[in-house]
PDB file of C-alpha atoms in Angstrom:
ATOM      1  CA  UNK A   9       5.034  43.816 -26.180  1.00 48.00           C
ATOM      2  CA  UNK A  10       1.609  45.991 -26.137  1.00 45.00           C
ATOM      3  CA  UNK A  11       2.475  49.536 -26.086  1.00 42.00           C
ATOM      4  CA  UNK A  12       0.084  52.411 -25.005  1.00 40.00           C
ATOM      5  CA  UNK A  13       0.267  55.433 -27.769  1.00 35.00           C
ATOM      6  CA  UNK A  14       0.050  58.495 -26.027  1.00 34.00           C
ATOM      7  CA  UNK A  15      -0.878  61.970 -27.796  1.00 29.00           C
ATOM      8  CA  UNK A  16       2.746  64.012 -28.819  1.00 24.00           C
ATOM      9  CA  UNK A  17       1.730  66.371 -25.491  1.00 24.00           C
ATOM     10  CA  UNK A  18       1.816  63.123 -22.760  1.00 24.00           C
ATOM     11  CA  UNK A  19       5.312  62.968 -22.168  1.00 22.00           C
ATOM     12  CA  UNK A  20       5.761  61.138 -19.223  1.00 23.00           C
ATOM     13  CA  UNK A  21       7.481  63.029 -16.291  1.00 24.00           C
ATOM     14  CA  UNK A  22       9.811  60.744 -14.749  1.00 26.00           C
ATOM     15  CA  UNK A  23       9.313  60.857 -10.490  1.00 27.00           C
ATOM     16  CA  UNK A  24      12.448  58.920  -8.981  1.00 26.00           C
ATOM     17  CA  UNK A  25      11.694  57.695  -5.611  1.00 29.00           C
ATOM     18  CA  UNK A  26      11.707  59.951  -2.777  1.00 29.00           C
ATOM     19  CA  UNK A  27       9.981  62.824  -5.244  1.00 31.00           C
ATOM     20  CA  UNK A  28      12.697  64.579  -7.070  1.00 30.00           C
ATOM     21  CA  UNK A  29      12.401  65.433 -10.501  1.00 29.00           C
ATOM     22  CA  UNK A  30      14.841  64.203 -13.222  1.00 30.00           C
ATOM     23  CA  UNK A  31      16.495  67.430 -14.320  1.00 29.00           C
ATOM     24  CA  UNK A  32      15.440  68.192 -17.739  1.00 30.00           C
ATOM     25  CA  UNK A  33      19.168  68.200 -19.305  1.00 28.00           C
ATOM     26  CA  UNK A  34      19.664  65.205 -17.070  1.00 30.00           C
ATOM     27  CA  UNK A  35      16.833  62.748 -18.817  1.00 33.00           C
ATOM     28  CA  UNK A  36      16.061  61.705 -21.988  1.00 36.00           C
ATOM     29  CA  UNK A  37      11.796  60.685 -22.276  1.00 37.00           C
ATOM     30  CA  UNK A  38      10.479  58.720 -25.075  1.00 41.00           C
ATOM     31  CA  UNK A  39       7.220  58.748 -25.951  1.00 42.00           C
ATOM     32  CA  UNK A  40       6.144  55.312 -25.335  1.00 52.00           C
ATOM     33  CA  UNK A  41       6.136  53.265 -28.914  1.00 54.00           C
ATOM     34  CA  UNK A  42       7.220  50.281 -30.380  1.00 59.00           C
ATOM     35  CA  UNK A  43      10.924  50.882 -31.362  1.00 80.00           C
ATOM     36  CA  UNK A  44      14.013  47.967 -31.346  1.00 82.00           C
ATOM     37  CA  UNK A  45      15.486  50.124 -28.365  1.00 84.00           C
ATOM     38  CA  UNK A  46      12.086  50.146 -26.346  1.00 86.00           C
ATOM     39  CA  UNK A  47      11.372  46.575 -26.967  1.00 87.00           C
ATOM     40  CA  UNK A  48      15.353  45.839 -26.047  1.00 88.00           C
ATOM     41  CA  UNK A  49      14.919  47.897 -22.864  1.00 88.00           C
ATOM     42  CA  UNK A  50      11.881  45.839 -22.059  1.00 91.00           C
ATOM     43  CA  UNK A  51      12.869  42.473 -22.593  1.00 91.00           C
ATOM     44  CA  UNK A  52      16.150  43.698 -20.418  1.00 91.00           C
ATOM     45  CA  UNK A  53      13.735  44.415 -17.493  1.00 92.00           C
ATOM     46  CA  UNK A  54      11.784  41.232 -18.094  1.00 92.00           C
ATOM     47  CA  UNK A  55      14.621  39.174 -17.721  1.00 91.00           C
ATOM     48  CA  UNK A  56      15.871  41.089 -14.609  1.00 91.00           C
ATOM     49  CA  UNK A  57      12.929  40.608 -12.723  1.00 90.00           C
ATOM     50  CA  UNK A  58      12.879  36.837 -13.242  1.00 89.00           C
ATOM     51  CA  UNK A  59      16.382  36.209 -11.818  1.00 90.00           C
ATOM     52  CA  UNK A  60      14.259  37.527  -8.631  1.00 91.00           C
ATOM     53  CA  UNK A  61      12.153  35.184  -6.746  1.00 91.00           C
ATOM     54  CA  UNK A  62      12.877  36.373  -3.285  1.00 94.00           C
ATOM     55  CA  UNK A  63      13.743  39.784  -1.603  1.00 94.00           C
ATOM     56  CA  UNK A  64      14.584  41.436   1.370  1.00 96.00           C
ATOM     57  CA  UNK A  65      14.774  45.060   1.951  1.00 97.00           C
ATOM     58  CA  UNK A  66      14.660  47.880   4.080  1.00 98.00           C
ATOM     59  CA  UNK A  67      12.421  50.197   2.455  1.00 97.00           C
ATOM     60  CA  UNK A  68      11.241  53.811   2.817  1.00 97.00           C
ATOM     61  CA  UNK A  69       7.744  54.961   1.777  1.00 96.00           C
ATOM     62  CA  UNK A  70       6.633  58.916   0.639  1.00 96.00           C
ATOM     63  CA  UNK A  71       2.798  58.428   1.200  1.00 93.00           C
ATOM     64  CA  UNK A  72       0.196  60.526  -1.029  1.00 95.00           C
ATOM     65  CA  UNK A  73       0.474  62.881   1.791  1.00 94.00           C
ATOM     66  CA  UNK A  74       4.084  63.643   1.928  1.00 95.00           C
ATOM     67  CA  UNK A  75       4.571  61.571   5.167  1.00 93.00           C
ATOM     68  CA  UNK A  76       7.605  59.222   5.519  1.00 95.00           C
ATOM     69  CA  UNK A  77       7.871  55.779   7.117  1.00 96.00           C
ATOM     70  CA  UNK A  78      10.426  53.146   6.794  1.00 98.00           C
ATOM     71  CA  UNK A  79      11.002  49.879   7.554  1.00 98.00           C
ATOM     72  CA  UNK A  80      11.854  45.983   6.101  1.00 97.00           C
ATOM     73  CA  UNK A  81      10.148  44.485   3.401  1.00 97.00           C
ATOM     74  CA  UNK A  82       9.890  40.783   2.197  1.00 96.00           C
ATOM     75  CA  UNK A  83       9.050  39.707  -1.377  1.00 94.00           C
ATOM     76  CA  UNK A  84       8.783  36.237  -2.099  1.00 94.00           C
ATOM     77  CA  UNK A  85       7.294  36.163  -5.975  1.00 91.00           C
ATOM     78  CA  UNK A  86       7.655  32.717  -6.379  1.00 89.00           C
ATOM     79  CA  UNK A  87       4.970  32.446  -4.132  1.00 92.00           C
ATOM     80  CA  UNK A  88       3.266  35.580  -4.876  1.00 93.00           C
ATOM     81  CA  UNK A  89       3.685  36.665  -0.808  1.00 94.00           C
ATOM     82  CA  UNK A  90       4.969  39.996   0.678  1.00 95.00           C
ATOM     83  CA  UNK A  91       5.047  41.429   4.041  1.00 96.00           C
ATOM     84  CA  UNK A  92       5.890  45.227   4.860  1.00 96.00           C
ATOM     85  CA  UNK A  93       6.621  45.827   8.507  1.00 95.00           C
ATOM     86  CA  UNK A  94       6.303  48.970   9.269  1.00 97.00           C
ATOM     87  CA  UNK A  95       8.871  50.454  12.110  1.00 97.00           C
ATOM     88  CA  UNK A  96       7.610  51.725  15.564  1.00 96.00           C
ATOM     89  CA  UNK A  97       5.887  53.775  16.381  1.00 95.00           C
ATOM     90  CA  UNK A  98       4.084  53.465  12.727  1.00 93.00           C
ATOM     91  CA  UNK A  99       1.095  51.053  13.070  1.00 94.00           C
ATOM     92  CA  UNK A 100       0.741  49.574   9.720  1.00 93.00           C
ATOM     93  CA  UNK A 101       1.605  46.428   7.951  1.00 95.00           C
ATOM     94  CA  UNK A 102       0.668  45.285   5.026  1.00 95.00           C
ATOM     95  CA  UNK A 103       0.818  41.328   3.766  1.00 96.00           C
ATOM     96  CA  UNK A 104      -0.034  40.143   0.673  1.00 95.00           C
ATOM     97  CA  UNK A 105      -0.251  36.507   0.402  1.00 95.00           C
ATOM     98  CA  UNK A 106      -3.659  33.992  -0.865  1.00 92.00           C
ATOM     99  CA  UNK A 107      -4.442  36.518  -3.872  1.00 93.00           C
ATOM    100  CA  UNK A 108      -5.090  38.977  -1.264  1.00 94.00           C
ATOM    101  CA  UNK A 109      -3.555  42.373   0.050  1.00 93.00           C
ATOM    102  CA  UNK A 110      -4.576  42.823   3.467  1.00 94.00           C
ATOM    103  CA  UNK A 111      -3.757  45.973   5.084  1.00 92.00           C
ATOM    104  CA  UNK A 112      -4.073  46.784   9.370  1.00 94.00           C
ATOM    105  CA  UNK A 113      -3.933  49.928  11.114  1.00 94.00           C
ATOM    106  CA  UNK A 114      -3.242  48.785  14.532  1.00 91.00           C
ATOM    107  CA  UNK A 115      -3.376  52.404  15.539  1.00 92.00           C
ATOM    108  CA  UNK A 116      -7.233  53.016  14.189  1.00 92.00           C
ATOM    109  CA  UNK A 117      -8.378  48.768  14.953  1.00 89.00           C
ATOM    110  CA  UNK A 118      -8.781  48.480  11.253  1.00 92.00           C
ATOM    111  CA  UNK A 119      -7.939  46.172   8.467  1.00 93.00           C
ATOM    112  CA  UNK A 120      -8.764  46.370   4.976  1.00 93.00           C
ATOM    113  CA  UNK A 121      -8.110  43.512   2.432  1.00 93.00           C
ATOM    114  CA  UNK A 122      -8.517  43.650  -1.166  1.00 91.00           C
ATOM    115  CA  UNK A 123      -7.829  40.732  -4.242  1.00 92.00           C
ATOM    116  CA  UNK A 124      -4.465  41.388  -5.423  1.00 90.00           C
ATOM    117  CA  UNK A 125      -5.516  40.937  -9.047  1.00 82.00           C
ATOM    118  CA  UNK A 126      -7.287  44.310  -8.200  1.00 77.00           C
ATOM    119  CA  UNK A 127      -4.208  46.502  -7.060  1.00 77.00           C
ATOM    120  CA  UNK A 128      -0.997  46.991  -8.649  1.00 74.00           C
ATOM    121  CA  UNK A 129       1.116  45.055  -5.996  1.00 76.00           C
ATOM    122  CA  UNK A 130      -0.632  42.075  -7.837  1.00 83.00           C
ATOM    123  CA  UNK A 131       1.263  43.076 -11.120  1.00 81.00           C
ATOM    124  CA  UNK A 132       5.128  42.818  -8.835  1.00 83.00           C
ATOM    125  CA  UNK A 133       4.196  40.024  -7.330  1.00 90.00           C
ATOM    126  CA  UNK A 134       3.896  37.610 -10.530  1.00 87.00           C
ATOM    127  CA  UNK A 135       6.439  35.184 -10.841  1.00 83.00           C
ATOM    128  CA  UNK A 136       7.128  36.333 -14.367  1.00 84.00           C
ATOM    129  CA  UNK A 137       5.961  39.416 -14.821  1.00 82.00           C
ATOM    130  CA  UNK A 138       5.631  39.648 -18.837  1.00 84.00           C
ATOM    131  CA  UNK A 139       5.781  43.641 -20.668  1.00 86.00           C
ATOM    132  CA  UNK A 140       2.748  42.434 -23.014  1.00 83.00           C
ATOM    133  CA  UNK A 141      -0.505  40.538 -23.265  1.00 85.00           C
ATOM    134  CA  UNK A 142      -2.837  41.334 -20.051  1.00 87.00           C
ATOM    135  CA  UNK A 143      -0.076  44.159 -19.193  1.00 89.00           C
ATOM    136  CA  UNK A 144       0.104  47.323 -21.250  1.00 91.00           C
ATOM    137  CA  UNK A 145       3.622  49.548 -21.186  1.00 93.00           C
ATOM    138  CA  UNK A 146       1.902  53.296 -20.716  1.00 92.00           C
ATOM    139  CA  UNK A 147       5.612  55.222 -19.673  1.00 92.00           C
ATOM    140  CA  UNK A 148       9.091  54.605 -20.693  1.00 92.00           C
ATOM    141  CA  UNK A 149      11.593  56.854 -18.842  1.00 90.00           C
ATOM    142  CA  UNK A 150      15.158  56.791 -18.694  1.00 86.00           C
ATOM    143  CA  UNK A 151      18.236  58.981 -17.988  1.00 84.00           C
ATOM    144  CA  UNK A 152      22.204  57.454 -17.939  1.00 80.00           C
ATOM    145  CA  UNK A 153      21.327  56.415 -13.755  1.00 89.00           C
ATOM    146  CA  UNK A 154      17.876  55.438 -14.037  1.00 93.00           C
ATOM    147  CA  UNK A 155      14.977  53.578 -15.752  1.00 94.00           C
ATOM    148  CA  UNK A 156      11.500  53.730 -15.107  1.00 95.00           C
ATOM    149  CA  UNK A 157       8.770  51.831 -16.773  1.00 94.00           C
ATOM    150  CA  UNK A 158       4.894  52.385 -15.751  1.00 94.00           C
ATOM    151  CA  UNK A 159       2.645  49.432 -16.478  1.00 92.00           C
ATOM    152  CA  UNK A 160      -1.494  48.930 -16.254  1.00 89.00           C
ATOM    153  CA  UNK A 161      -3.736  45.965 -16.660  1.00 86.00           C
ATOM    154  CA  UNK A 162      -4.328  46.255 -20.183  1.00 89.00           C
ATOM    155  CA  UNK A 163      -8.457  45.383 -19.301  1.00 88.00           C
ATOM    156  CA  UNK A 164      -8.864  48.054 -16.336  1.00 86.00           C
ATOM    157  CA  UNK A 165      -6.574  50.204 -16.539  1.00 87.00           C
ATOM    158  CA  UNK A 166      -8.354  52.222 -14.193  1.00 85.00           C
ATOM    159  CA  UNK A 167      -7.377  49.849 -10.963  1.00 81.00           C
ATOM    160  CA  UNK A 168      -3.651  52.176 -10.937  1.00 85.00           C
ATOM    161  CA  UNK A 169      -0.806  52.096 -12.357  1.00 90.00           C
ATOM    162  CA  UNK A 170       2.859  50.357 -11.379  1.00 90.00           C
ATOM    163  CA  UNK A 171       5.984  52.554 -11.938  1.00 94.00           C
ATOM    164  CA  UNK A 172       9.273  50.496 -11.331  1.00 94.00           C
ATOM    165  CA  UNK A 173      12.423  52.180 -10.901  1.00 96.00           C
ATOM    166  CA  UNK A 174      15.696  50.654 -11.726  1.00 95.00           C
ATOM    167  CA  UNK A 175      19.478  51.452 -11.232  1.00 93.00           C
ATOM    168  CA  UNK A 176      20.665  51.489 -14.584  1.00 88.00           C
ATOM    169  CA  UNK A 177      23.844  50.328 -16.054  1.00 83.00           C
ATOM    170  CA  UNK A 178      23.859  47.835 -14.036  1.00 88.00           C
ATOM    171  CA  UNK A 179      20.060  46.995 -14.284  1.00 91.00           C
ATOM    172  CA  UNK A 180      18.972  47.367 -10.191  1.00 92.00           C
ATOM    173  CA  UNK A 181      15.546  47.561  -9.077  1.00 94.00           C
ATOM    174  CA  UNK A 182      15.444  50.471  -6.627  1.00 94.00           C
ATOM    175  CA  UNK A 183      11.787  50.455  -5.785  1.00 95.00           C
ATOM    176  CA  UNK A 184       8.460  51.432  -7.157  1.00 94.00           C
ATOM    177  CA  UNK A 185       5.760  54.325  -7.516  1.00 95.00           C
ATOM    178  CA  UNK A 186       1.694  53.183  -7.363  1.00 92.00           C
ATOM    179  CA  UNK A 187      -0.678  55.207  -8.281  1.00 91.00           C
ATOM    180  CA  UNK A 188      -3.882  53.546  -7.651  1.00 86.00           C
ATOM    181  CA  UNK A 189      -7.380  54.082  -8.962  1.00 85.00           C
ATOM    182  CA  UNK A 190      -7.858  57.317  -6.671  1.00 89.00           C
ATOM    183  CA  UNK A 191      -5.051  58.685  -8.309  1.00 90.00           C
ATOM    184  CA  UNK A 192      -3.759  59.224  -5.133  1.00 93.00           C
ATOM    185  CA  UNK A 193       0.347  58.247  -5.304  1.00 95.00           C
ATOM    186  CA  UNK A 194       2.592  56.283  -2.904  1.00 94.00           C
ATOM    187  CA  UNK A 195       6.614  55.923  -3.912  1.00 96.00           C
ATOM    188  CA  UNK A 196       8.811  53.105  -2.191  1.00 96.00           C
ATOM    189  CA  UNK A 197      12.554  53.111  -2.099  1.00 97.00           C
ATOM    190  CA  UNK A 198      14.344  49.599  -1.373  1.00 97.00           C
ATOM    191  CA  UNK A 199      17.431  50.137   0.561  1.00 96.00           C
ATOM    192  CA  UNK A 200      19.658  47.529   1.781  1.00 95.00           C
ATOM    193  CA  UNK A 201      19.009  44.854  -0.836  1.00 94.00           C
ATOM    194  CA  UNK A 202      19.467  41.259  -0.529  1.00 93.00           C
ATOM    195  CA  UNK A 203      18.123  38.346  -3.010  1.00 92.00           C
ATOM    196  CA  UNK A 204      17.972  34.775  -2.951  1.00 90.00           C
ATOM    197  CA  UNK A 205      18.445  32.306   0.086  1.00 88.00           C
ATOM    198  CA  UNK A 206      16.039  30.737   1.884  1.00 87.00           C
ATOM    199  CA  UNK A 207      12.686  31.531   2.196  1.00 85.00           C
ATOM    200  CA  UNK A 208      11.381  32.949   5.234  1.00 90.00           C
ATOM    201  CA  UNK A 209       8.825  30.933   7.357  1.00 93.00           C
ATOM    202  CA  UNK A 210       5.460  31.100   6.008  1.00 94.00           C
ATOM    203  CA  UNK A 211       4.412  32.734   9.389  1.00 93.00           C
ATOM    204  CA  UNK A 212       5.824  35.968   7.984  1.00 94.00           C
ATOM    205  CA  UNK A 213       3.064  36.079   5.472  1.00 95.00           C
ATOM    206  CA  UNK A 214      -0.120  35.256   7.336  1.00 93.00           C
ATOM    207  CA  UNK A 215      -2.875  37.263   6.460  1.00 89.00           C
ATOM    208  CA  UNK A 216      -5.139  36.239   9.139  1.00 86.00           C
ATOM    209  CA  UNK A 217      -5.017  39.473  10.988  1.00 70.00           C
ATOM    210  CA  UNK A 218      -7.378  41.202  13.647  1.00 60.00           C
ATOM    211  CA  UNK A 219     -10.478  42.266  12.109  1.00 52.00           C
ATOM    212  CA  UNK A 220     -12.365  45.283  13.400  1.00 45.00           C
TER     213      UNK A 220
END
C-alpha cells in the first residue's frame, strides 16, 4: 500500500459526515505511514468494500455551501453505475454510468458530464477498489466509532480527494466526503442501508439526459 508522508504539522482533521468535529479526547489521528496497524486497517477496508457490489440508500448531502438535500441513492460497482435522485422540490440528479458522471439541474436547463476517471466518484465506483498502486492513502483517521480514510489518484492528485467514512467495530460504510479539484467540499451520509439483491433495471442508470 502507497502511503503519502505528510510533514509532523499535517495532521489530518477528521470531518464525520454532517460536519461535526471528532472531539479531540474523543479521536486518536495518525500521521499517515506505513505501520502493521495502518496496513491491517487498510487491507480491513479493502476487503469490506469488495463484499459490496450493489447498494441502496437513502442519503443526505451537506453541499460546499452548507445547504442540505436528501434523497435515495443506487450504487451498483460491479458495473461501475450510480444514480442519486434527488427529493422534490430539489432539481438535481446525478448518474454515473459509461465512464461518465453526468450531472442535470432541471431547475437551471443544465447538464454537465464529466469522465469518471476524472472525479473522485470514479475511485468508489471500482469494483475493487485497491489502497495502493494508481491510489495513494493521504489521511488515516480513526476514533473507537469511526474510521476515515482519504484517498487521491496517485498521478493527479489534484482532480480531489475521496474521504470514506466507516462505522467501526463493526466495519460499516456510512458515507463519504469529496473534495474536488476546487477544493470546494461536499459530505454524504448513507442512511437506510441495504446491499445485495438484484440489480435494478438498467433504466435507472441512463445517462442520456436533456442537454441544454
Amino acid at each position: 500500500m502507497r502511503f503519502f508522508r505528510p510533514g509532523a504539522a499535517c495532521v489530518l482533521t477528521c470531518l464525520l459526515v454532517g460536519g461535526a468535529v471528532l472531539p479531540a479526547h474523543a479521536q486518536e489521528q495518525m500521521a499517515v505511514g506505513a505501520s502493521d496497524q495502518d496496513h491491517a486497517l487498510l487491507e480491513r477496508v479493502e476487503h469490506h468494500l469488495d463484499g459490496i457490489s450493489l447498494l441502496k440508500a437513502r442519503f443526505r448531502q451537506i453541499a460546499p455551501d452548507g445547504k442540505q438535500t436528501t434523497g435515495t441513492a443506487w450504487i451498483d460497482r460491479a458495473n461501475r453505475r450510480m444514480r442519486f435522485q434527488y427529493d422534490p422540490p430539489s432539481p438535481l440528479l446525478l448518474v454515473a454510468n459509461h465512464d461518465q458522471v453526468v450531472f442535470n439541474d432541471s431547475q437551471l436547463d443544465q447538464t454537465t458530464t464529466m469522465p469518471m476517471d476524472k472525479t473522485p466518484l470514479g475511485l468508489l465506483l471500482r469494483p475493487h477498489l485497491q489502497l495502493s498502486g494508481d491510489v495513494t492513502v493521504t489521511g488515516l483517521s480513526r476514533d473507537s466509532n469511526m474510521l476515515n480514510v482519504t484517498v487521491v489518484r496517485t498521478e493527479s492528485p489534484g482532480d480531489g480527494s475521496l474521504t470514506l467514512v466507516f462505522r467501526n467495530n463493526p466495519l460499516l460504510l456510512r458515507g463519504w466526503i469529496i473534495q474536488d479539484a476546487q477544493q470546494q467540499v461536499t459530505r454524504v451520509e448513507l442512511l437506510d442501508v441495504t446491499t445485495g439483491g438484484a440489480p435494478p433495471a438498467d433504466s435507472l442508470f441512463n445517462t442520456d439526459l436533456p442537454e441544454h
